Amino acid sequence: MTGHTYRQLFRVPEFTPLFLSAAAHTAAGTVAGLALGTLVYRATGSPLLSAVSMFGPSLAQVLGATFFLSGADRLPPRSALTGLSLAFAAATAVLALPGLPVWGVFAVVLLQGLVASLGGGVRWGLLNEILTKDGYLPGRSLFNMVNGLMQIVGFATGGALVTTLSPRPVLLLATALYAVAAAVTRLGLTARPPRASGRPSFAATRRSNAVLWSLRPRRLTYLGLWIPNGLVVGCEALYVPYAPDAAGLLFACGALGMLVGDVTVGRLVPASLRPRLATPLLLLLATPYAFFVLRPAPATAAVCAALASVGFGAGLVQQERLMALTPPELSGHALGLHSAGMLTMQGVSAALAGGLAQLASPATAMTVMAVTSIVVTLALWAQREDAGRPEPVGPPVR
């Protein structure tokens, strides 16, 4: 694939089944997250537990990144992705069981996070392998677009179903969607060998993590991908306690804004301009939530969520930089570390935001998280300015 149009991407063998399986997986996760967050909030009345139930799998990502991430390049991609979707289907079916205690819910959520820690590295490493180097950013942009669309549809549909039915049937719908993702992966992708030799192990994971973390420009890129984004997701984790009857609307509007940001960065912004957009987009990501101190009505809050989420387009710019700084044999591991670190920070931020909301209010907690994200973004920008020219890419891992 030498062009940059979305139509050309679908002419690349294996791109379409990978794209469709990711869409089904995202839809399942969206529907399941809203249903589970609502179920836990109705049972406990706790903003903290509701937020952690929705974003809790992310908290376990740090364990997966520490122990299992070498598998992102050392496992056959088709088998790994099929197994991940089937494992999520089984776990979501367990969450739908009547009478499952809250501690049981969080045990399953923890297991989901451990399983998911491999998913980002395997999927995005395979995408990087399927497409040429100049095709990765438009390809990832298209994946982000369908992610946004699936979230819009998933949150809108899930919100309506949770209101009219109950959370448990919605969890069963998510189970079916995960099974569809597994089937599309198994039937649509060809069997490819692992990108790297050797068995997945803690030692191999540790060595690769050390290589990736050894380069200062790459460290700053990782921090920029993880922290500002994660803090803003802490704001999103409070949609249910902030506006219980309009949470689906807030999530859907946020997903719409993310879609606009991905289209703009991935297709409309010239390549020469993209590197300068990371910091402005990250500031846009957080600033609208700072106004939640005024406790806007749900309709105004939805507009703020949509505007802020345009800033998620910063992730595309930063991923492009990350790939430019990473040896090819570590591409899957590097993208997996990005995904695991980002999701871990999202889970930590959801827990922090939920704790603040219990001590103060959801609006106050959202404001604090947004202001912190702005401060971190400006601090990282200052560090990048001081970093000077990029150092050579790190040595290959053996």
Short mmCIF file of C-alpha atoms in Angstrom, two decimals:
data_model
loop_
_atom_site.label_atom_id
_atom_site.label_comp_id
_atom_site.label_asym_id
_atom_site.label_seq_id
_atom_site.Cartn_x
_atom_site.Cartn_y
_atom_site.Cartn_z
CA MET A 1 0.00 0.00 0.00
CA THR A 2 1.68 3.13 -1.22
CA GLY A 3 -1.20 5.59 -1.16
CA HIS A 4 -2.81 7.31 1.74
CA THR A 5 -6.54 7.04 0.94
CA TYR A 6 -8.88 4.98 3.06
CA ARG A 7 -10.19 3.17 -0.03
CA GLN A 8 -6.73 1.86 -0.82
CA LEU A 9 -6.41 0.43 2.68
CA PHE A 10 -9.26 -2.00 2.04
CA ARG A 11 -7.42 -3.35 -1.00
CA VAL A 12 -4.63 -4.60 1.24
CA PRO A 13 -5.02 -8.32 2.01
CA GLU A 14 -6.12 -9.01 5.62
CA PHE A 15 -6.81 -5.35 6.42
CA THR A 16 -10.59 -5.77 6.14
CA PRO A 17 -10.98 -8.77 8.50
CA LEU A 18 -8.64 -7.16 11.02
CA PHE A 19 -10.68 -3.96 10.76
CA LEU A 20 -14.04 -5.75 11.17
CA SER A 21 -12.90 -7.88 14.10
CA ALA A 22 -11.58 -4.78 15.88
CA ALA A 23 -14.92 -3.03 15.27
CA ALA A 24 -16.89 -5.92 16.80
CA HIS A 25 -14.49 -6.10 19.76
CA THR A 26 -14.83 -2.35 20.39
CA ALA A 27 -18.62 -2.48 20.17
CA ALA A 28 -18.67 -5.32 22.66
CA GLY A 29 -16.40 -3.49 25.10
CA THR A 30 -18.45 -0.30 24.83
CA VAL A 31 -21.77 -1.99 25.48
CA ALA A 32 -20.35 -4.13 28.29
CA GLY A 33 -18.62 -1.21 30.01
CA LEU A 34 -21.75 0.94 30.18
CA ALA A 35 -23.88 -1.98 31.35
CA LEU A 36 -21.40 -3.02 34.02
CA GLY A 37 -20.87 0.54 35.28
CA THR A 38 -24.64 1.00 35.57
CA LEU A 39 -25.09 -2.38 37.26
CA VAL A 40 -22.46 -1.62 39.90
CA TYR A 41 -23.71 1.94 40.49
CA ARG A 42 -27.27 0.70 41.01
CA ALA A 43 -26.03 -1.95 43.44
CA THR A 44 -23.64 0.21 45.47
CA GLY A 45 -24.42 3.90 44.79
CA SER A 46 -20.63 4.45 44.70
CA PRO A 47 -19.05 6.67 42.01
CA LEU A 48 -15.68 5.04 42.80
CA LEU A 49 -16.86 1.46 42.27
CA SER A 50 -18.85 2.44 39.19
CA ALA A 51 -15.82 4.10 37.60
CA VAL A 52 -13.48 1.23 38.47
CA SER A 53 -15.94 -1.36 37.14
CA MET A 54 -15.98 0.39 33.75
CA PHE A 55 -12.25 1.06 33.51
CA GLY A 56 -10.95 -1.54 35.95
CA PRO A 57 -9.56 -3.91 33.29
CA SER A 58 -7.15 -1.11 32.45
CA LEU A 59 -5.63 -1.27 35.94
CA ALA A 60 -4.37 -4.79 35.29
CA GLN A 61 -2.62 -3.74 32.08
CA VAL A 62 0.52 -2.76 33.99
CA LEU A 63 0.89 -6.36 35.19
CA GLY A 64 0.48 -7.67 31.67
CA ALA A 65 2.98 -5.15 30.32
CA THR A 66 5.47 -6.26 32.97
CA PHE A 67 5.13 -10.03 32.58
CA PHE A 68 3.49 -10.96 29.28
CA LEU A 69 4.06 -8.22 26.70
CA SER A 70 6.90 -10.04 24.91
CA GLY A 71 4.15 -12.27 23.51
CA ALA A 72 3.01 -9.37 21.31
CA ASP A 73 5.82 -10.19 18.86
CA ARG A 74 6.41 -13.84 19.83
CA LEU A 75 2.92 -15.32 19.37
CA PRO A 76 1.13 -16.11 16.07
CA PRO A 77 -1.13 -13.06 15.57
CA ARG A 78 -4.26 -14.89 14.35
CA SER A 79 -4.30 -17.40 17.20
CA ALA A 80 -3.56 -14.72 19.80
CA LEU A 81 -6.33 -12.35 18.65
CA THR A 82 -8.88 -15.17 18.35
CA GLY A 83 -8.06 -16.39 21.85
CA LEU A 84 -8.32 -12.88 23.30
CA SER A 85 -11.83 -12.33 21.92
CA LEU A 86 -13.00 -15.76 23.14
CA ALA A 87 -11.60 -15.08 26.60
CA PHE A 88 -13.48 -11.76 26.74
CA ALA A 89 -16.67 -13.49 25.61
CA ALA A 90 -16.38 -16.02 28.43
CA ALA A 91 -15.58 -13.38 31.06
CA THR A 92 -18.48 -11.15 29.99
CA ALA A 93 -20.88 -14.10 30.16
CA VAL A 94 -19.75 -14.64 33.77
CA LEU A 95 -20.41 -10.96 34.57
CA ALA A 96 -24.00 -11.41 33.37
CA LEU A 97 -24.68 -14.15 35.94
CA PRO A 98 -27.41 -13.15 38.44
CA GLY A 99 -26.23 -12.94 42.03
CA LEU A 100 -22.56 -12.42 41.20
CA PRO A 101 -21.18 -10.46 44.19
CA VAL A 102 -19.34 -7.17 43.70
CA TRP A 103 -16.01 -8.78 44.67
CA GLY A 104 -16.65 -11.41 41.99
CA VAL A 105 -17.28 -8.68 39.43
CA PHE A 106 -13.92 -7.09 40.19
CA ALA A 107 -12.11 -10.44 40.10
CA VAL A 108 -13.41 -11.00 36.56
CA VAL A 109 -12.54 -7.41 35.63
CA LEU A 110 -8.96 -7.98 36.83
CA LEU A 111 -8.72 -11.15 34.73
CA GLN A 112 -10.00 -9.28 31.68
CA GLY A 113 -7.29 -6.69 32.11
CA LEU A 114 -4.55 -9.32 32.26
CA VAL A 115 -5.86 -10.94 29.07
CA ALA A 116 -6.25 -7.59 27.31
CA SER A 117 -2.66 -6.54 27.98
CA LEU A 118 -1.54 -8.49 24.91
CA GLY A 119 -4.32 -7.28 22.64
CA GLY A 120 -2.98 -3.85 21.68
CA GLY A 121 0.52 -5.10 20.91
CA VAL A 122 -0.67 -8.03 18.81
CA ARG A 123 -3.30 -6.06 16.87
CA TRP A 124 -1.28 -2.92 16.17
CA GLY A 125 1.90 -4.87 15.52
CA LEU A 126 0.00 -6.90 12.92
CA LEU A 127 -1.41 -3.70 11.39
CA ASN A 128 2.11 -2.30 11.17
CA GLU A 129 3.17 -5.54 9.45
CA ILE A 130 0.26 -5.62 6.99
CA LEU A 131 0.68 -2.00 5.88
CA THR A 132 3.73 -0.21 4.58
CA LYS A 133 5.40 2.36 6.81
CA ASP A 134 3.58 5.30 5.19
CA GLY A 135 0.28 3.45 5.52
CA TYR A 136 0.32 2.94 9.29
CA LEU A 137 -0.98 6.39 10.30
CA PRO A 138 -3.97 6.46 7.89
CA GLY A 139 -4.63 2.83 8.81
CA ARG A 140 -4.61 3.56 12.52
CA SER A 141 -6.70 6.67 11.86
CA LEU A 142 -9.33 4.50 10.19
CA PHE A 143 -9.27 2.08 13.13
CA ASN A 144 -9.77 5.00 15.50
CA MET A 145 -12.65 6.24 13.36
CA VAL A 146 -14.48 2.92 13.55
CA ASN A 147 -13.65 2.84 17.26
CA GLY A 148 -15.43 6.19 17.60
CA LEU A 149 -18.38 5.06 15.50
CA MET A 150 -18.75 1.82 17.47
CA GLN A 151 -18.62 3.78 20.70
CA ILE A 152 -21.31 6.18 19.47
CA VAL A 153 -23.56 3.30 18.42
CA GLY A 154 -22.62 1.18 21.43
CA PHE A 155 -23.20 3.85 24.06
CA ALA A 156 -26.42 5.07 22.45
CA THR A 157 -27.78 1.54 22.00
CA GLY A 158 -26.43 0.30 25.31
CA GLY A 159 -27.85 3.30 27.16
CA ALA A 160 -31.28 2.71 25.65
CA LEU A 161 -31.19 -1.03 26.37
CA VAL A 162 -29.96 -0.56 29.94
CA THR A 163 -32.82 1.89 30.55
CA THR A 164 -35.57 -0.20 28.96
CA LEU A 165 -34.35 -3.66 29.96
CA SER A 166 -31.57 -4.18 32.52
CA PRO A 167 -27.77 -4.37 32.44
CA ARG A 168 -27.54 -8.18 32.34
CA PRO A 169 -29.16 -8.73 28.91
CA VAL A 170 -26.87 -6.03 27.57
CA LEU A 171 -23.87 -7.96 28.90
CA LEU A 172 -25.10 -11.03 27.01
CA LEU A 173 -25.27 -8.92 23.84
CA ALA A 174 -21.64 -7.96 24.43
CA THR A 175 -20.75 -11.64 24.83
CA ALA A 176 -22.20 -12.36 21.40
CA LEU A 177 -20.25 -9.46 19.84
CA TYR A 178 -16.99 -10.78 21.28
CA ALA A 179 -17.77 -14.18 19.74
CA VAL A 180 -18.34 -12.50 16.37
CA ALA A 181 -14.95 -10.77 16.66
CA ALA A 182 -13.29 -14.14 17.33
CA ALA A 183 -14.98 -15.76 14.33
CA VAL A 184 -14.02 -12.94 11.94
CA THR A 185 -10.41 -13.10 13.15
CA ARG A 186 -10.15 -16.87 12.79
CA LEU A 187 -11.80 -17.06 9.37
CA GLY A 188 -10.50 -13.82 7.84
CA LEU A 189 -6.81 -13.68 8.77
CA THR A 190 -4.11 -16.00 7.48
CA ALA A 191 -1.75 -17.86 9.77
CA ARG A 192 1.39 -15.75 10.13
CA PRO A 193 4.52 -16.65 12.07
CA PRO A 194 5.52 -14.51 15.07
CA ARG A 195 7.50 -11.35 14.24
CA ALA A 196 10.28 -12.26 16.69
CA SER A 197 11.89 -15.55 17.63
CA GLY A 198 11.95 -17.04 21.09
CA ARG A 199 9.31 -17.87 23.67
CA PRO A 200 7.34 -15.18 25.51
CA SER A 201 8.79 -14.74 28.98
CA PHE A 202 9.16 -12.29 31.80
CA ALA A 203 12.88 -11.90 31.01
CA ALA A 204 12.22 -11.12 27.33
CA THR A 205 9.51 -8.64 28.31
CA ARG A 206 11.83 -6.93 30.79
CA ARG A 207 14.67 -6.65 28.26
CA SER A 208 12.45 -5.16 25.57
CA ASN A 209 10.87 -2.73 28.03
CA ALA A 210 14.35 -1.62 29.09
CA VAL A 211 15.40 -0.99 25.48
CA LEU A 212 12.25 0.99 24.73
CA TRP A 213 12.57 3.05 27.91
CA SER A 214 16.28 3.81 27.37
CA LEU A 215 15.78 6.58 24.80
CA ARG A 216 14.74 9.95 26.22
CA PRO A 217 12.63 11.14 23.24
CA ARG A 218 10.82 7.79 23.32
CA ARG A 219 10.26 8.09 27.09
CA LEU A 220 8.73 11.54 26.65
CA THR A 221 6.54 10.24 23.83
CA TYR A 222 5.26 7.42 26.03
CA LEU A 223 4.50 9.81 28.89
CA GLY A 224 2.64 12.09 26.49
CA LEU A 225 0.59 9.14 25.25
CA TRP A 226 -0.22 7.91 28.74
CA ILE A 227 -0.73 10.69 31.27
CA PRO A 228 -2.76 13.58 29.74
CA ASN A 229 -5.04 11.10 27.98
CA GLY A 230 -5.49 9.00 31.12
CA LEU A 231 -6.39 11.96 33.31
CA VAL A 232 -9.12 13.02 30.89
CA VAL A 233 -10.52 9.49 30.81
CA GLY A 234 -10.84 9.92 34.58
CA CYS A 235 -13.30 12.70 33.76
CA GLU A 236 -15.21 10.40 31.40
CA ALA A 237 -15.37 7.71 34.08
CA LEU A 238 -17.66 10.01 36.09
CA TYR A 239 -20.35 10.43 33.43
CA VAL A 240 -22.64 7.90 35.15
CA PRO A 241 -22.61 9.56 38.61
CA TYR A 242 -22.55 13.08 37.07
CA ALA A 243 -25.66 12.52 34.94
CA PRO A 244 -27.10 9.02 35.49
CA ASP A 245 -29.93 9.47 32.99
CA ALA A 246 -27.75 11.10 30.31
CA ALA A 247 -24.53 9.08 30.61
CA GLY A 248 -25.12 7.37 27.26
CA LEU A 249 -25.50 10.79 25.59
CA LEU A 250 -22.25 12.06 27.14
CA PHE A 251 -20.33 8.95 26.06
CA ALA A 252 -21.78 9.10 22.53
CA CYS A 253 -20.91 12.80 22.13
CA GLY A 254 -17.39 12.13 23.38
CA ALA A 255 -17.01 9.34 20.82
CA LEU A 256 -18.29 11.69 18.09
CA GLY A 257 -15.64 14.26 19.00
CA MET A 258 -12.94 11.59 18.93
CA LEU A 259 -14.11 10.56 15.46
CA VAL A 260 -13.82 14.16 14.23
CA GLY A 261 -10.32 14.46 15.69
CA ASP A 262 -9.13 11.23 14.07
CA VAL A 263 -10.51 12.16 10.64
CA THR A 264 -8.95 15.62 10.85
CA VAL A 265 -5.50 14.41 11.90
CA GLY A 266 -5.46 11.23 9.82
CA ARG A 267 -6.78 12.61 6.52
CA LEU A 268 -6.93 16.41 6.45
CA VAL A 269 -3.80 17.67 8.20
CA PRO A 270 -0.62 17.75 6.04
CA ALA A 271 2.21 15.51 7.23
CA SER A 272 4.49 18.54 7.64
CA LEU A 273 2.08 20.11 10.13
CA ARG A 274 1.19 17.04 12.23
CA PRO A 275 4.26 17.02 14.53
CA ARG A 276 3.37 20.51 15.81
CA LEU A 277 -0.19 19.57 16.78
CA ALA A 278 0.39 17.17 19.67
CA THR A 279 0.52 19.78 22.46
CA PRO A 280 -2.39 21.96 21.20
CA LEU A 281 -4.58 18.87 20.83
CA LEU A 282 -3.72 17.63 24.32
CA LEU A 283 -4.64 21.03 25.74
CA LEU A 284 -7.94 20.90 23.85
CA LEU A 285 -8.52 17.43 25.30
CA ALA A 286 -8.54 18.72 28.88
CA THR A 287 -9.66 22.35 28.80
CA PRO A 288 -13.46 21.89 28.33
CA TYR A 289 -13.61 19.68 31.43
CA ALA A 290 -12.13 22.47 33.54
CA PHE A 291 -15.48 24.25 33.10
CA PHE A 292 -17.33 21.43 34.83
CA VAL A 293 -16.67 23.35 38.03
CA LEU A 294 -19.73 25.33 36.90
CA ARG A 295 -21.80 22.09 36.87
CA PRO A 296 -23.20 22.44 33.33
CA ALA A 297 -26.53 20.88 32.40
CA PRO A 298 -26.35 17.56 30.55
CA ALA A 299 -26.84 19.16 27.12
CA THR A 300 -23.98 21.64 27.71
CA ALA A 301 -21.85 18.90 29.23
CA ALA A 302 -22.37 16.82 26.09
CA VAL A 303 -21.09 19.68 23.92
CA CYS A 304 -18.04 20.01 26.17
CA ALA A 305 -17.39 16.27 25.92
CA ALA A 306 -17.58 16.34 22.12
CA LEU A 307 -15.25 19.35 21.84
CA ALA A 308 -12.72 17.93 24.27
CA SER A 309 -12.59 14.53 22.58
CA VAL A 310 -11.38 16.07 19.32
CA GLY A 311 -8.09 16.33 21.23
CA PHE A 312 -7.72 12.53 21.25
CA GLY A 313 -6.33 13.02 17.74
CA ALA A 314 -3.04 13.82 19.48
CA GLY A 315 -2.56 10.08 19.91
CA LEU A 316 -2.10 9.58 16.17
CA VAL A 317 0.62 12.22 16.02
CA GLN A 318 2.43 10.70 19.00
CA GLN A 319 2.17 7.13 17.68
CA GLU A 320 3.71 8.23 14.39
CA ARG A 321 6.63 9.68 16.34
CA LEU A 322 6.91 6.51 18.46
CA MET A 323 7.19 4.31 15.36
CA ALA A 324 9.88 6.60 13.93
CA LEU A 325 11.90 6.08 17.12
CA THR A 326 11.42 2.29 17.38
CA PRO A 327 13.36 -0.62 15.77
CA PRO A 328 11.08 -2.64 13.42
CA GLU A 329 11.52 -5.88 15.38
CA LEU A 330 10.10 -4.16 18.46
CA SER A 331 7.11 -2.52 16.75
CA GLY A 332 4.50 -4.82 18.28
CA HIS A 333 6.05 -4.62 21.73
CA ALA A 334 6.36 -0.82 21.49
CA LEU A 335 2.72 -0.39 20.47
CA GLY A 336 1.66 -2.89 23.12
CA LEU A 337 3.56 -0.94 25.77
CA HIS A 338 1.83 2.23 24.56
CA SER A 339 -1.58 0.55 24.74
CA ALA A 340 -0.97 -1.12 28.12
CA GLY A 341 0.48 2.02 29.69
CA MET A 342 -2.33 4.18 28.35
CA LEU A 343 -5.04 1.83 29.58
CA THR A 344 -3.33 1.44 32.95
CA MET A 345 -3.23 5.20 33.38
CA GLN A 346 -6.87 5.37 32.38
CA GLY A 347 -7.76 2.83 35.06
CA VAL A 348 -5.69 4.62 37.71
CA SER A 349 -7.27 7.94 36.74
CA ALA A 350 -10.77 6.45 36.87
CA ALA A 351 -10.07 5.24 40.41
CA LEU A 352 -8.62 8.60 41.44
CA ALA A 353 -11.52 10.50 39.92
CA GLY A 354 -14.03 8.18 41.58
CA GLY A 355 -12.33 8.67 44.96
CA LEU A 356 -12.35 12.45 44.55
CA ALA A 357 -16.00 12.36 43.53
CA GLN A 358 -16.90 10.51 46.73
CA LEU A 359 -15.05 13.07 48.83
CA ALA A 360 -16.36 16.12 46.95
CA SER A 361 -18.60 15.78 43.87
CA PRO A 362 -18.29 14.40 40.32
CA ALA A 363 -18.07 17.94 38.89
CA THR A 364 -15.25 18.93 41.25
CA ALA A 365 -13.33 15.73 40.54
CA MET A 366 -13.64 16.25 36.78
CA THR A 367 -12.30 19.79 37.12
CA VAL A 368 -9.30 18.66 39.18
CA MET A 369 -8.43 15.91 36.70
CA ALA A 370 -8.68 18.33 33.76
CA VAL A 371 -6.46 20.98 35.34
CA THR A 372 -3.88 18.32 36.25
CA SER A 373 -3.87 17.11 32.63
CA ILE A 374 -3.20 20.66 31.40
CA VAL A 375 -0.28 21.06 33.82
CA VAL A 376 1.25 17.72 32.80
CA THR A 377 0.91 18.54 29.08
CA LEU A 378 2.73 21.85 29.51
CA ALA A 379 5.47 20.21 31.60
CA LEU A 380 6.05 17.51 28.95
CA TRP A 381 6.13 20.16 26.21
CA ALA A 382 8.86 22.00 28.13
CA GLN A 383 10.82 18.73 28.51
CA ARG A 384 10.59 17.99 24.79
CA GLU A 385 11.84 21.46 23.98
CA ASP A 386 14.88 20.75 26.16
CA ALA A 387 15.48 17.29 24.70
CA GLY A 388 17.06 18.64 21.51
CA ARG A 389 17.54 16.44 18.49
CA PRO A 390 16.46 12.78 18.74
CA GLU A 391 19.14 10.28 19.72
CA PRO A 392 19.78 7.19 17.60
CA VAL A 393 17.19 4.42 17.78
CA GLY A 394 18.02 1.83 20.47
CA PRO A 395 19.78 -1.47 19.71
CA PRO A 396 17.81 -4.52 18.63
CA VAL A 397 16.74 -7.07 21.21
CA ARG A 398 18.22 -10.52 20.93
#
